Amino acid sequence: MKHPPQIATTVFGDNLTAAVRFTELLAAVGVERGLIGPREVDRLWDRHILNSAVIASALPEGARVVDLGSGAGLPGVPLIIARPDLEVTLLEPMARRVAWLTEVVDTLSLSASVVRGRAEEPAIKRQLAGADVVIARAVAPLARLWAWSAPLLREGGRLVALKGESADEEVERDGSAVARAGGSQPVVEQRGADLLAVPTTIVVVTRLEPKRPERHDRGRNPRRAGKHAQRP
Ligand SMILES: C[S@@+](CC[C@H](N)C(=O)[O-])C[C@H]1O[C@@H](n2cnc3c(N)ncnc32)[C@H](O)[C@@H]1O
């Protein structure tokens, strides 16, 4: 495994040791348990750890964040190491991955919660609703990801999806489905351009307030107007 690049100090500051420890765990136990491919070991810092952590600049101070489909802990674990002010929940349905995430959180003494389940399950929606931000990497196409994320977000909350090269294509393809499901027009942004050779591309969608009927439409609602609506 490579040493942390110089830039890791800028990204993780005083918490660099925890980032190094997480990278070592991924390279050893993570590979052994099939959570990450052996060919990823030499590119863990660039393609996984730093690439995840730089989305920190897209998240407000103290935000309540759900990492939907956290898997090996990406992007949620590097993010909480870089930004301990965030309240992060790592959501993952697979028992083996949940066990790994729980071990990581305990070993590194991170203030993150691990929840087992699927985003679309009613119990998970009840438990995690009201989040400020949902983050996700390599989980589902944008339209489906938005359908899973929206019920977890408060109004005005945001999905920050790490999408790489497919970002523009996904926005073009899924933008109207996202809008029909209560999302804003998705916006493609780059993060870490000043730090990384290949910056992280994210797609951001905001949960909009549900549309209310306009005043002049109200009279047309048969339940509100006309003789059927009048009390005797
Ligand atoms: C390809 S992995 C990516 C893992 C991690 N985000 C990463 O970038 O390395 C996709 C993960 O999403 C999880 N997942 C799939 N469907 C999900 C759902 N409906 N709700 C929550 N997690 C889900 C899977 O169990 C898996 O761990």
PDB file of N, CA and C in Angstrom, residues 64-159:
ATOM      1  N   ARG A  64     -26.897  16.572   9.326  1.00  0.00           N
ATOM      2  CA  ARG A  64     -27.260  15.165   9.548  1.00  0.00           C
ATOM      3  C   ARG A  64     -27.201  14.458   8.205  1.00  0.00           C
ATOM      4  N   VAL A  65     -26.296  13.475   8.092  1.00  0.00           N
ATOM      5  CA  VAL A  65     -25.975  12.884   6.789  1.00  0.00           C
ATOM      6  C   VAL A  65     -26.261  11.379   6.801  1.00  0.00           C
ATOM      7  N   VAL A  66     -26.863  10.875   5.729  1.00  0.00           N
ATOM      8  CA  VAL A  66     -27.033   9.423   5.574  1.00  0.00           C
ATOM      9  C   VAL A  66     -26.191   8.981   4.383  1.00  0.00           C
ATOM     10  N   ASP A  67     -25.276   8.020   4.612  1.00  0.00           N
ATOM     11  CA  ASP A  67     -24.504   7.430   3.517  1.00  0.00           C
ATOM     12  C   ASP A  67     -25.289   6.204   3.049  1.00  0.00           C
ATOM     13  N   LEU A  68     -26.007   6.374   1.942  1.00  0.00           N
ATOM     14  CA  LEU A  68     -26.922   5.331   1.454  1.00  0.00           C
ATOM     15  C   LEU A  68     -26.125   4.279   0.680  1.00  0.00           C
ATOM     16  N   GLY A  69     -26.108   3.039   1.172  1.00  0.00           N
ATOM     17  CA  GLY A  69     -25.341   1.962   0.526  1.00  0.00           C
ATOM     18  C   GLY A  69     -23.859   2.129   0.766  1.00  0.00           C
ATOM     19  N   SER A  70     -23.492   2.186   2.043  1.00  0.00           N
ATOM     20  CA  SER A  70     -22.115   2.547   2.423  1.00  0.00           C
ATOM     21  C   SER A  70     -21.077   1.486   2.044  1.00  0.00           C
ATOM     22  N   GLY A  71     -21.484   0.219   1.989  1.00  0.00           N
ATOM     23  CA  GLY A  71     -20.576  -0.854   1.559  1.00  0.00           C
ATOM     24  C   GLY A  71     -19.347  -0.957   2.439  1.00  0.00           C
ATOM     25  N   ALA A  72     -18.188  -0.683   1.863  1.00  0.00           N
ATOM     26  CA  ALA A  72     -16.934  -0.741   2.618  1.00  0.00           C
ATOM     27  C   ALA A  72     -16.731   0.509   3.486  1.00  0.00           C
ATOM     28  N   GLY A  73     -17.671   1.473   3.374  1.00  0.00           N
ATOM     29  CA  GLY A  73     -17.559   2.706   4.186  1.00  0.00           C
ATOM     30  C   GLY A  73     -17.266   3.930   3.336  1.00  0.00           C
ATOM     31  N   LEU A  74     -17.652   3.859   2.059  1.00  0.00           N
ATOM     32  CA  LEU A  74     -17.341   4.942   1.131  1.00  0.00           C
ATOM     33  C   LEU A  74     -18.618   5.528   0.537  1.00  0.00           C
ATOM     34  N   PRO A  75     -18.782   6.805   0.592  1.00  0.00           N
ATOM     35  CA  PRO A  75     -17.819   7.821   1.040  1.00  0.00           C
ATOM     36  C   PRO A  75     -17.905   8.175   2.531  1.00  0.00           C
ATOM     37  N   GLY A  76     -18.803   7.518   3.295  1.00  0.00           N
ATOM     38  CA  GLY A  76     -19.110   7.988   4.653  1.00  0.00           C
ATOM     39  C   GLY A  76     -17.951   8.024   5.633  1.00  0.00           C
ATOM     40  N   VAL A  77     -17.088   6.984   5.610  1.00  0.00           N
ATOM     41  CA  VAL A  77     -16.028   6.940   6.640  1.00  0.00           C
ATOM     42  C   VAL A  77     -14.968   8.038   6.421  1.00  0.00           C
ATOM     43  N   PRO A  78     -14.402   8.172   5.211  1.00  0.00           N
ATOM     44  CA  PRO A  78     -13.452   9.288   5.030  1.00  0.00           C
ATOM     45  C   PRO A  78     -14.089  10.646   5.344  1.00  0.00           C
ATOM     46  N   LEU A  79     -15.383  10.761   5.036  1.00  0.00           N
ATOM     47  CA  LEU A  79     -16.076  12.032   5.280  1.00  0.00           C
ATOM     48  C   LEU A  79     -16.152  12.351   6.775  1.00  0.00           C
ATOM     49  N   ILE A  80     -16.544  11.391   7.578  1.00  0.00           N
ATOM     50  CA  ILE A  80     -16.658  11.659   9.024  1.00  0.00           C
ATOM     51  C   ILE A  80     -15.273  11.891   9.639  1.00  0.00           C
ATOM     52  N   ILE A  81     -14.243  11.257   9.069  1.00  0.00           N
ATOM     53  CA  ILE A  81     -12.881  11.501   9.590  1.00  0.00           C
ATOM     54  C   ILE A  81     -12.463  12.942   9.269  1.00  0.00           C
ATOM     55  N   ALA A  82     -12.760  13.381   8.046  1.00  0.00           N
ATOM     56  CA  ALA A  82     -12.393  14.756   7.661  1.00  0.00           C
ATOM     57  C   ALA A  82     -13.262  15.800   8.345  1.00  0.00           C
ATOM     58  N   ARG A  83     -14.531  15.421   8.651  1.00  0.00           N
ATOM     59  CA  ARG A  83     -15.502  16.389   9.185  1.00  0.00           C
ATOM     60  C   ARG A  83     -16.228  15.813  10.397  1.00  0.00           C
ATOM     61  N   PRO A  84     -15.549  15.780  11.569  1.00  0.00           N
ATOM     62  CA  PRO A  84     -16.198  15.183  12.746  1.00  0.00           C
ATOM     63  C   PRO A  84     -17.422  15.955  13.230  1.00  0.00           C
ATOM     64  N   ASP A  85     -17.649  17.160  12.708  1.00  0.00           N
ATOM     65  CA  ASP A  85     -18.852  17.913  13.104  1.00  0.00           C
ATOM     66  C   ASP A  85     -20.132  17.303  12.524  1.00  0.00           C
ATOM     67  N   LEU A  86     -19.996  16.467  11.492  1.00  0.00           N
ATOM     68  CA  LEU A  86     -21.182  15.896  10.835  1.00  0.00           C
ATOM     69  C   LEU A  86     -21.739  14.740  11.658  1.00  0.00           C
ATOM     70  N   GLU A  87     -23.065  14.555  11.534  1.00  0.00           N
ATOM     71  CA  GLU A  87     -23.714  13.427  12.219  1.00  0.00           C
ATOM     72  C   GLU A  87     -24.023  12.393  11.144  1.00  0.00           C
ATOM     73  N   VAL A  88     -23.151  11.394  11.012  1.00  0.00           N
ATOM     74  CA  VAL A  88     -23.249  10.491   9.856  1.00  0.00           C
ATOM     75  C   VAL A  88     -23.851   9.134  10.239  1.00  0.00           C
ATOM     76  N   THR A  89     -24.816   8.678   9.417  1.00  0.00           N
ATOM     77  CA  THR A  89     -25.346   7.313   9.543  1.00  0.00           C
ATOM     78  C   THR A  89     -24.909   6.533   8.310  1.00  0.00           C
ATOM     79  N   LEU A  90     -24.299   5.371   8.536  1.00  0.00           N
ATOM     80  CA  LEU A  90     -23.885   4.508   7.440  1.00  0.00           C
ATOM     81  C   LEU A  90     -24.995   3.479   7.250  1.00  0.00           C
ATOM     82  N   LEU A  91     -25.713   3.557   6.134  1.00  0.00           N
ATOM     83  CA  LEU A  91     -26.857   2.669   5.878  1.00  0.00           C
ATOM     84  C   LEU A  91     -26.439   1.587   4.889  1.00  0.00           C
ATOM     85  N   GLU A  92     -26.667   0.330   5.281  1.00  0.00           N
ATOM     86  CA  GLU A  92     -26.203  -0.778   4.450  1.00  0.00           C
ATOM     87  C   GLU A  92     -27.053  -2.013   4.740  1.00  0.00           C
ATOM     88  N   PRO A  93     -27.567  -2.694   3.687  1.00  0.00           N
ATOM     89  CA  PRO A  93     -28.424  -3.855   3.956  1.00  0.00           C
ATOM     90  C   PRO A  93     -27.676  -5.168   4.228  1.00  0.00           C
ATOM     91  N   MET A  94     -26.451  -5.326   3.706  1.00  0.00           N
ATOM     92  CA  MET A  94     -25.806  -6.651   3.774  1.00  0.00           C
ATOM     93  C   MET A  94     -25.099  -6.891   5.114  1.00  0.00           C
ATOM     94  N   ALA A  95     -25.448  -8.017   5.756  1.00  0.00           N
ATOM     95  CA  ALA A  95     -24.948  -8.312   7.108  1.00  0.00           C
ATOM     96  C   ALA A  95     -23.417  -8.251   7.187  1.00  0.00           C
ATOM     97  N   ARG A  96     -22.751  -8.837   6.198  1.00  0.00           N
ATOM     98  CA  ARG A  96     -21.290  -8.902   6.194  1.00  0.00           C
ATOM     99  C   ARG A  96     -20.684  -7.489   6.182  1.00  0.00           C
ATOM    100  N   ARG A  97     -21.294  -6.625   5.399  1.00  0.00           N
ATOM    101  CA  ARG A  97     -20.785  -5.243   5.298  1.00  0.00           C
ATOM    102  C   ARG A  97     -21.132  -4.441   6.547  1.00  0.00           C
ATOM    103  N   VAL A  98     -22.305  -4.738   7.113  1.00  0.00           N
ATOM    104  CA  VAL A  98     -22.695  -4.054   8.357  1.00  0.00           C
ATOM    105  C   VAL A  98     -21.706  -4.426   9.470  1.00  0.00           C
ATOM    106  N   ALA A  99     -21.303  -5.700   9.511  1.00  0.00           N
ATOM    107  CA  ALA A  99     -20.340  -6.145  10.531  1.00  0.00           C
ATOM    108  C   ALA A  99     -19.017  -5.398  10.356  1.00  0.00           C
ATOM    109  N   TRP A 100     -18.580  -5.267   9.111  1.00  0.00           N
ATOM    110  CA  TRP A 100     -17.337  -4.536   8.820  1.00  0.00           C
ATOM    111  C   TRP A 100     -17.441  -3.064   9.257  1.00  0.00           C
ATOM    112  N   LEU A 101     -18.548  -2.431   8.872  1.00  0.00           N
ATOM    113  CA  LEU A 101     -18.725  -1.007   9.203  1.00  0.00           C
ATOM    114  C   LEU A 101     -18.737  -0.798  10.720  1.00  0.00           C
ATOM    115  N   THR A 102     -19.385  -1.716  11.428  1.00  0.00           N
ATOM    116  CA  THR A 102     -19.452  -1.612  12.889  1.00  0.00           C
ATOM    117  C   THR A 102     -18.046  -1.742  13.486  1.00  0.00           C
ATOM    118  N   GLU A 103     -17.256  -2.674  12.951  1.00  0.00           N
ATOM    119  CA  GLU A 103     -15.876  -2.846  13.437  1.00  0.00           C
ATOM    120  C   GLU A 103     -15.048  -1.592  13.178  1.00  0.00           C
ATOM    121  N   VAL A 104     -15.209  -1.024  11.981  1.00  0.00           N
ATOM    122  CA  VAL A 104     -14.446   0.185  11.622  1.00  0.00           C
ATOM    123  C   VAL A 104     -14.793   1.337  12.570  1.00  0.00           C
ATOM    124  N   VAL A 105     -16.097   1.533  12.776  1.00  0.00           N
ATOM    125  CA  VAL A 105     -16.551   2.635  13.645  1.00  0.00           C
ATOM    126  C   VAL A 105     -15.990   2.442  15.063  1.00  0.00           C
ATOM    127  N   ASP A 106     -16.026   1.192  15.557  1.00  0.00           N
ATOM    128  CA  ASP A 106     -15.510   0.920  16.909  1.00  0.00           C
ATOM    129  C   ASP A 106     -13.997   1.091  16.964  1.00  0.00           C
ATOM    130  N   THR A 107     -13.283   0.498  15.998  1.00  0.00           N
ATOM    131  CA  THR A 107     -11.811   0.536  16.014  1.00  0.00           C
ATOM    132  C   THR A 107     -11.285   1.964  15.941  1.00  0.00           C
ATOM    133  N   LEU A 108     -11.938   2.780  15.115  1.00  0.00           N
ATOM    134  CA  LEU A 108     -11.442   4.153  14.923  1.00  0.00           C
ATOM    135  C   LEU A 108     -12.132   5.150  15.848  1.00  0.00           C
ATOM    136  N   SER A 109     -12.993   4.636  16.731  1.00  0.00           N
ATOM    137  CA  SER A 109     -13.766   5.496  17.656  1.00  0.00           C
ATOM    138  C   SER A 109     -14.436   6.659  16.921  1.00  0.00           C
ATOM    139  N   LEU A 110     -15.140   6.322  15.850  1.00  0.00           N
ATOM    140  CA  LEU A 110     -15.821   7.364  15.070  1.00  0.00           C
ATOM    141  C   LEU A 110     -17.202   7.613  15.663  1.00  0.00           C
ATOM    142  N   SER A 111     -17.656   8.853  15.584  1.00  0.00           N
ATOM    143  CA  SER A 111     -19.001   9.137  16.099  1.00  0.00           C
ATOM    144  C   SER A 111     -20.009   9.004  14.960  1.00  0.00           C
ATOM    145  N   ALA A 112     -20.066   7.806  14.369  1.00  0.00           N
ATOM    146  CA  ALA A 112     -21.029   7.532  13.296  1.00  0.00           C
ATOM    147  C   ALA A 112     -21.914   6.372  13.746  1.00  0.00           C
ATOM    148  N   SER A 113     -23.149   6.310  13.208  1.00  0.00           N
ATOM    149  CA  SER A 113     -24.016   5.170  13.508  1.00  0.00           C
ATOM    150  C   SER A 113     -24.049   4.263  12.288  1.00  0.00           C
ATOM    151  N   VAL A 114     -24.231   2.971  12.556  1.00  0.00           N
ATOM    152  CA  VAL A 114     -24.394   2.012  11.466  1.00  0.00           C
ATOM    153  C   VAL A 114     -25.811   1.455  11.566  1.00  0.00           C
ATOM    154  N   VAL A 115     -26.544   1.519  10.450  1.00  0.00           N
ATOM    155  CA  VAL A 115     -27.922   1.016  10.439  1.00  0.00           C
ATOM    156  C   VAL A 115     -28.034  -0.015   9.322  1.00  0.00           C
ATOM    157  N   ARG A 116     -28.621  -1.175   9.666  1.00  0.00           N
ATOM    158  CA  ARG A 116     -28.808  -2.197   8.637  1.00  0.00           C
ATOM    159  C   ARG A 116     -30.188  -2.063   8.018  1.00  0.00           C
ATOM    160  N   GLY A 117     -30.248  -2.003   6.698  1.00  0.00           N
ATOM    161  CA  GLY A 117     -31.541  -1.956   6.017  1.00  0.00           C
ATOM    162  C   GLY A 117     -31.413  -1.345   4.643  1.00  0.00           C
ATOM    163  N   ARG A 118     -32.540  -1.362   3.935  1.00  0.00           N
ATOM    164  CA  ARG A 118     -32.614  -0.746   2.607  1.00  0.00           C
ATOM    165  C   ARG A 118     -33.336   0.584   2.715  1.00  0.00           C
ATOM    166  N   ALA A 119     -32.873   1.539   1.944  1.00  0.00           N
ATOM    167  CA  ALA A 119     -33.411   2.897   2.037  1.00  0.00           C
ATOM    168  C   ALA A 119     -34.924   2.949   1.840  1.00  0.00           C
ATOM    169  N   GLU A 120     -35.442   2.041   0.996  1.00  0.00           N
ATOM    170  CA  GLU A 120     -36.870   2.117   0.660  1.00  0.00           C
ATOM    171  C   GLU A 120     -37.772   1.416   1.678  1.00  0.00           C
ATOM    172  N   GLU A 121     -37.192   0.760   2.669  1.00  0.00           N
ATOM    173  CA  GLU A 121     -38.009   0.062   3.671  1.00  0.00           C
ATOM    174  C   GLU A 121     -38.725   1.069   4.575  1.00  0.00           C
ATOM    175  N   PRO A 122     -40.028   0.836   4.840  1.00  0.00           N
ATOM    176  CA  PRO A 122     -40.779   1.790   5.672  1.00  0.00           C
ATOM    177  C   PRO A 122     -40.101   2.064   7.023  1.00  0.00           C
ATOM    178  N   ALA A 123     -39.568   1.034   7.670  1.00  0.00           N
ATOM    179  CA  ALA A 123     -38.954   1.243   8.997  1.00  0.00           C
ATOM    180  C   ALA A 123     -37.714   2.134   8.894  1.00  0.00           C
ATOM    181  N   ILE A 124     -36.970   1.989   7.798  1.00  0.00           N
ATOM    182  CA  ILE A 124     -35.761   2.814   7.603  1.00  0.00           C
ATOM    183  C   ILE A 124     -36.173   4.257   7.325  1.00  0.00           C
ATOM    184  N   LYS A 125     -37.236   4.426   6.538  1.00  0.00           N
ATOM    185  CA  LYS A 125     -37.713   5.788   6.239  1.00  0.00           C
ATOM    186  C   LYS A 125     -38.143   6.473   7.527  1.00  0.00           C
ATOM    187  N   ARG A 126     -38.853   5.724   8.381  1.00  0.00           N
ATOM    188  CA  ARG A 126     -39.301   6.323   9.653  1.00  0.00           C
ATOM    189  C   ARG A 126     -38.090   6.684  10.515  1.00  0.00           C
ATOM    190  N   GLN A 127     -37.096   5.793  10.544  1.00  0.00           N
ATOM    191  CA  GLN A 127     -35.941   6.004  11.429  1.00  0.00           C
ATOM    192  C   GLN A 127     -35.037   7.149  10.963  1.00  0.00           C
ATOM    193  N   LEU A 128     -34.863   7.272   9.637  1.00  0.00           N
ATOM    194  CA  LEU A 128     -33.852   8.223   9.143  1.00  0.00           C
ATOM    195  C   LEU A 128     -34.420   9.491   8.523  1.00  0.00           C
ATOM    196  N   ALA A 129     -35.738   9.600   8.467  1.00  0.00           N
ATOM    197  CA  ALA A 129     -36.354  10.780   7.831  1.00  0.00           C
ATOM    198  C   ALA A 129     -35.849  12.072   8.462  1.00  0.00           C
ATOM    199  N   GLY A 130     -35.773  13.120   7.660  1.00  0.00           N
ATOM    200  CA  GLY A 130     -35.387  14.438   8.173  1.00  0.00           C
ATOM    201  C   GLY A 130     -33.903  14.743   8.013  1.00  0.00           C
ATOM    202  N   ALA A 131     -33.182  13.905   7.266  1.00  0.00           N
ATOM    203  CA  ALA A 131     -31.743  14.151   7.074  1.00  0.00           C
ATOM    204  C   ALA A 131     -31.527  15.444   6.262  1.00  0.00           C
ATOM    205  N   ASP A 132     -30.394  16.091   6.519  1.00  0.00           N
ATOM    206  CA  ASP A 132     -30.035  17.285   5.745  1.00  0.00           C
ATOM    207  C   ASP A 132     -29.436  16.890   4.392  1.00  0.00           C
ATOM    208  N   VAL A 133     -28.655  15.798   4.401  1.00  0.00           N
ATOM    209  CA  VAL A 133     -27.968  15.382   3.173  1.00  0.00           C
ATOM    210  C   VAL A 133     -27.945  13.851   3.090  1.00  0.00           C
ATOM    211  N   VAL A 134     -28.226  13.320   1.898  1.00  0.00           N
ATOM    212  CA  VAL A 134     -27.957  11.905   1.612  1.00  0.00           C
ATOM    213  C   VAL A 134     -26.766  11.881   0.670  1.00  0.00           C
ATOM    214  N   ILE A 135     -25.762  11.059   1.010  1.00  0.00           N
ATOM    215  CA  ILE A 135     -24.617  10.896   0.112  1.00  0.00           C
ATOM    216  C   ILE A 135     -24.632   9.456  -0.398  1.00  0.00           C
ATOM    217  N   ALA A 136     -24.121   9.234  -1.601  1.00  0.00           N
ATOM    218  CA  ALA A 136     -24.112   7.875  -2.140  1.00  0.00           C
ATOM    219  C   ALA A 136     -23.078   7.777  -3.251  1.00  0.00           C
ATOM    220  N   ARG A 137     -22.414   6.613  -3.292  1.00  0.00           N
ATOM    221  CA  ARG A 137     -21.464   6.359  -4.373  1.00  0.00           C
ATOM    222  C   ARG A 137     -21.712   4.955  -4.896  1.00  0.00           C
ATOM    223  N   ALA A 138     -21.856   4.834  -6.205  1.00  0.00           N
ATOM    224  CA  ALA A 138     -21.972   3.537  -6.885  1.00  0.00           C
ATOM    225  C   ALA A 138     -23.111   2.686  -6.343  1.00  0.00           C
ATOM    226  N   VAL A 139     -24.284   3.299  -6.126  1.00  0.00           N
ATOM    227  CA  VAL A 139     -25.397   2.537  -5.549  1.00  0.00           C
ATOM    228  C   VAL A 139     -26.491   2.261  -6.583  1.00  0.00           C
ATOM    229  N   ALA A 140     -26.935   3.279  -7.316  1.00  0.00           N
ATOM    230  CA  ALA A 140     -28.049   3.089  -8.262  1.00  0.00           C
ATOM    231  C   ALA A 140     -28.063   4.245  -9.255  1.00  0.00           C
ATOM    232  N   PRO A 141     -28.750   4.057 -10.396  1.00  0.00           N
ATOM    233  CA  PRO A 141     -28.903   5.173 -11.336  1.00  0.00           C
ATOM    234  C   PRO A 141     -29.620   6.345 -10.652  1.00  0.00           C
ATOM    235  N   LEU A 142     -29.405   7.546 -11.176  1.00  0.00           N
ATOM    236  CA  LEU A 142     -29.864   8.765 -10.495  1.00  0.00           C
ATOM    237  C   LEU A 142     -31.363   8.754 -10.143  1.00  0.00           C
ATOM    238  N   ALA A 143     -32.230   8.335 -11.073  1.00  0.00           N
ATOM    239  CA  ALA A 143     -33.678   8.388 -10.802  1.00  0.00           C
ATOM    240  C   ALA A 143     -34.033   7.488  -9.620  1.00  0.00           C
ATOM    241  N   ARG A 144     -33.462   6.275  -9.600  1.00  0.00           N
ATOM    242  CA  ARG A 144     -33.770   5.358  -8.507  1.00  0.00           C
ATOM    243  C   ARG A 144     -33.155   5.854  -7.200  1.00  0.00           C
ATOM    244  N   LEU A 145     -31.960   6.372  -7.310  1.00  0.00           N
ATOM    245  CA  LEU A 145     -31.285   6.892  -6.117  1.00  0.00           C
ATOM    246  C   LEU A 145     -32.086   8.034  -5.500  1.00  0.00           C
ATOM    247  N   TRP A 146     -32.655   8.892  -6.385  1.00  0.00           N
ATOM    248  CA  TRP A 146     -33.472   9.991  -5.869  1.00  0.00           C
ATOM    249  C   TRP A 146     -34.751   9.454  -5.215  1.00  0.00           C
ATOM    250  N   ALA A 147     -35.376   8.443  -5.841  1.00  0.00           N
ATOM    251  CA  ALA A 147     -36.602   7.862  -5.266  1.00  0.00           C
ATOM    252  C   ALA A 147     -36.313   7.297  -3.868  1.00  0.00           C
ATOM    253  N   TRP A 148     -35.124   6.743  -3.657  1.00  0.00           N
ATOM    254  CA  TRP A 148     -34.765   6.195  -2.335  1.00  0.00           C
ATOM    255  C   TRP A 148     -34.361   7.302  -1.361  1.00  0.00           C
ATOM    256  N   SER A 149     -33.765   8.365  -1.889  1.00  0.00           N
ATOM    257  CA  SER A 149     -33.222   9.416  -1.013  1.00  0.00           C
ATOM    258  C   SER A 149     -34.284  10.397  -0.527  1.00  0.00           C
ATOM    259  N   ALA A 150     -35.211  10.773  -1.437  1.00  0.00           N
ATOM    260  CA  ALA A 150     -36.173  11.848  -1.119  1.00  0.00           C
ATOM    261  C   ALA A 150     -36.908  11.617   0.207  1.00  0.00           C
ATOM    262  N   PRO A 151     -37.415  10.397   0.484  1.00  0.00           N
ATOM    263  CA  PRO A 151     -38.151  10.213   1.750  1.00  0.00           C
ATOM    264  C   PRO A 151     -37.259  10.348   2.996  1.00  0.00           C
ATOM    265  N   LEU A 152     -35.947  10.262   2.813  1.00  0.00           N
ATOM    266  CA  LEU A 152     -35.044  10.390   3.971  1.00  0.00           C
ATOM    267  C   LEU A 152     -34.673  11.849   4.238  1.00  0.00           C
ATOM    268  N   LEU A 153     -34.970  12.725   3.252  1.00  0.00           N
ATOM    269  CA  LEU A 153     -34.519  14.118   3.347  1.00  0.00           C
ATOM    270  C   LEU A 153     -35.603  15.047   3.868  1.00  0.00           C
ATOM    271  N   ARG A 154     -35.199  16.066   4.609  1.00  0.00           N
ATOM    272  CA  ARG A 154     -36.144  17.135   4.959  1.00  0.00           C
ATOM    273  C   ARG A 154     -36.349  18.001   3.710  1.00  0.00           C
ATOM    274  N   GLU A 155     -37.411  18.825   3.715  1.00  0.00           N
ATOM    275  CA  GLU A 155     -37.576  19.769   2.604  1.00  0.00           C
ATOM    276  C   GLU A 155     -36.362  20.685   2.579  1.00  0.00           C
ATOM    277  N   GLY A 156     -35.787  20.912   1.433  1.00  0.00           N
ATOM    278  CA  GLY A 156     -34.577  21.726   1.330  1.00  0.00           C
ATOM    279  C   GLY A 156     -33.304  20.907   1.504  1.00  0.00           C
ATOM    280  N   GLY A 157     -33.457  19.646   1.931  1.00  0.00           N
ATOM    281  CA  GLY A 157     -32.286  18.763   2.062  1.00  0.00           C
ATOM    282  C   GLY A 157     -31.785  18.335   0.687  1.00  0.00           C
ATOM    283  N   ARG A 158     -30.540  17.787   0.649  1.00  0.00           N
ATOM    284  CA  ARG A 158     -29.929  17.529  -0.658  1.00  0.00           C
ATOM    285  C   ARG A 158     -29.383  16.113  -0.801  1.00  0.00           C
ATOM    286  N   LEU A 159     -29.503  15.578  -2.003  1.00  0.00           N
ATOM    287  CA  LEU A 159     -28.771  14.362  -2.364  1.00  0.00           C
ATOM    288  C   LEU A 159     -27.460  14.810  -2.984  1.00  0.00           C
TER     289      LEU A 159
END
